[in-house]
Amino acid sequence: MQRVLSVFFLIGIIFSPVFLSAQNAPIVNSTISGKVLDSKTNEPLIGATVSIKGTTNGSATDANGEFSLITGQRLPFTLIVSYVGYLKKEVLINESKVEIKLDANTTQLDDVVISSRRRQESAQEVPIPISVIGGQRAEDAGAFNVNRLKELVPTVQLYASNARNTTLNIRGLGSTYGLTNDGVDPGVGFYVDGVYYARPAATALDFIDIERVEVLRGPQGTLFGKNTTAGAFNITTRAASFTPGANFELSYGNLGFIQAKASLTGALSKKLATRVSFTGTQRNGTFFNVHTQLPINDINNIGVRGQLLYTPSENVNITVIGDISDQKPTGYGWPVAGVVPTKRAAYRQFNAIIADLGYTLPYQSAFERKLDLDTPSKADNQLGGVSVNADIKIGNGTLTSTSAWRYWVWTPLNDRDYIGLPVFTISSGNSKHNQWSQEVRYSGRISPKLSGVIGVFGLWQDLKSDPVQTEEAGSAQWRFAQSSTSALWKTPGLFDNFGIRTTNEIKSTSLAVFGQADWAITDRIHVLPGVRYNYDKKVVDYSRVTYGGLQTTDAALIALKNGVYTNQSFNTDYSQGNFSGQLSLQYKATSKLNAYATYSVGYKPIGVNVGGLPTANGQILINLANVKPEYVDHKEFGIKTKPSGNSVLNLTFYRSDIRDYQTQVQTPEPGVNRGYLANAEKVRVQGAELDGNVRFTNLTLNAAVAYTDGKYVSFVNAPVPLEEVGGAQAFKDVSGGRLPGISKWSGSVGGETTTKGSLVGLKGNYFLGVDVFYRSEFSSSPSPSQYLNIDGYALTNGRLGFRASNGLTFFFWGRNIFNTNYYEQLLAAPGSAGQYAGIVGDQRTYGVTLRYSY
């Protein structure tokens, strides 16, 4: 708590002179003043925004609904007046004192403006299936990171056992399911203010001062710099402003939850503005480690973002952004959720093993929120970077250059066996990542009937161990590794502190030229072709060396040790170019009906294994070092409608056929510590999505439902599921089986009702909001298993509070209100003894939030 609050107030102290100086700008020629009123009641509207059109000059109404603007512009000019819950109004003024009346927005929906096609436009006009979550809606719903945002967008799947092991998918596609393998590119692009974040750990960090999140579904390689075969997250933060402003927020809840946010913006000079934002989140652990008698899986996050906006002319905007986010939780560790009987001999079953070692699990269910881990848990996760973005208006378009450097440092310590015995005593995959990216693109109108975007993109990455990654076995390993009844397994000290130290490095280069056009054949019919050329190069160096254990020259004992860990090294150097693209046809039948059809071909580069390779007859299977590129053949048809002025309803059908689908599979070999990458010959995902919202006088409703059907069309050489380990075959034909992580049905429904009132003398609106998320059961194993399946569940979140017209908001909130017990993921322990861990979702949480915006 002290860590969060100290930074919170330090930022305020440092930034307050800037904020105050912004309000003391030199007085120029004339003052425009007036009052903003409700058109029906004539009551003053407190906190309404008033600005001069085409400028950054603006103000807010005071407690009497009055405002004043100091300007050098000559009358007449236009004022833009807006207020939450009222229709925005443009007023042409001819005198220095005015009275402006706003009409309550009782039924009209606000138009959602997006920038995913590199220009500002209505989400309903874009021939792309897209979900848009505004920053305030995300904040009100408690969605302060992507993991929580998925409850508002049912087509998004995110699975994480810790920050590094994060899978972010859209429609069940994107990244490999299970533990993250650094050698494969994500299929879902993650962009913040135009900068691509290459590491999946970025999705675990708290949002900092978010304006909106745009979730694009389907391939987007002709619009974005990095190839995205499954979709993209396009996140926009609140920009620096020449108009002084501030936002402060403080939340407190059960489990010791405290979250502080602050943002300050204002002008440093006539052409230079700044914004500084901060977020800090802390919460006690949601589990209790009986081994250490301490809580685990807590939250300890902090983040800072700073911006400078320089406008040397009205046609040039230059933005410099720097940020750093840091997580230092105690964890993560997970309890044993169950035990699978394998096809191994009776003495090799998990329950027989722990009985021989005199061990009993100290809990009966993972939902007791207890675990027993003898290895200290750590998951330090830090990301940061600097970017420079220049927007230059040229002709009827904008030339944009985005240069960025980002880094990631990961320092973990895990107990991989999930129990309190010294089986795997150290698992520490320390990693360091640096990336440099450069994108230059031009977006605009070429002629009255032709517009589009064209760009070039470069991404250079260096990911390596920091300095080494360590896996170590303990004194109980002999019993888990035992594969015969030989007495040699009981040799004292044979596996004690026996481990591997790994150094690895992946150097990646990705270069691309991309473009997409929008050709208006008629006012109603548009053709949108897009093309992309990508060049990818990956250079991998992998080396691991064994250490510890019993030092012996006995060949039989050495063979037993080699069954757990062996020396291994390999190098690979790969490069390949590829064309991909799309063709869309859009038909704007009326202003209320927009239909489109898209055919696209996507491509994901080759994958490289950097978690160790399986062996056969004592030989490394070097042919598994690389996996083939993944090719996506995608078809989509959508209809976007506005049935009335107060409603939106959209429907999408799609099918994706993937050749050489990149998946990650497990092996009984402990030395292949993250599983390994493989190709499934053919995969198919198809489905339908329906979403909409409607606004009544004092009620807003939104809903989305998704049907997703994903299966292996052909995967003839897949590893067997956990229950078949030890059988006659090590591989299995799982063709026709379902893909992991995909619920056939998922959906969300939410609403908020408001009523006018007052609280302690403040006028405003009381509000009550509820959000419900549901998903049906799904597989949690790359090879379909009868055991590793997760039951469907529903989560209900709510909030009740008051929004004052002066910018003050106060509300109570609850998440998982009905305290549903559910798993997010099931993970088989390494070595395939039969036990598997359960990634358990949060229990009921509740609290209160106080927010003030100026």
mmCIF file of N, CA and C in Angstrom, residues 6 44 70 479 677:
data_model
loop_
_atom_site.group_PDB
_atom_site.id
_atom_site.type_symbol
_atom_site.label_atom_id
_atom_site.label_comp_id
_atom_site.label_asym_id
_atom_site.label_seq_id
_atom_site.Cartn_x
_atom_site.Cartn_y
_atom_site.Cartn_z
ATOM 1 N N SER A 6 2.774 6.221 -2.174
ATOM 2 C CA SER A 6 3.913 7.134 -2.234
ATOM 3 C C SER A 6 4.151 7.634 -3.644
ATOM 4 N N PRO A 44 -28.630 24.521 -14.359
ATOM 5 C CA PRO A 44 -27.252 24.605 -14.883
ATOM 6 C C PRO A 44 -26.604 23.226 -14.921
ATOM 7 N N ILE A 70 -10.761 32.426 -22.965
ATOM 8 C CA ILE A 70 -9.916 33.527 -23.414
ATOM 9 C C ILE A 70 -9.334 33.139 -24.768
ATOM 10 N N ARG A 479 11.700 -41.331 -7.172
ATOM 11 C CA ARG A 479 10.474 -42.140 -7.155
ATOM 12 C C ARG A 479 9.539 -41.758 -8.298
ATOM 13 N N LEU A 677 6.947 -27.537 -29.705
ATOM 14 C CA LEU A 677 6.071 -27.120 -30.797
ATOM 15 C C LEU A 677 5.962 -28.227 -31.841
#
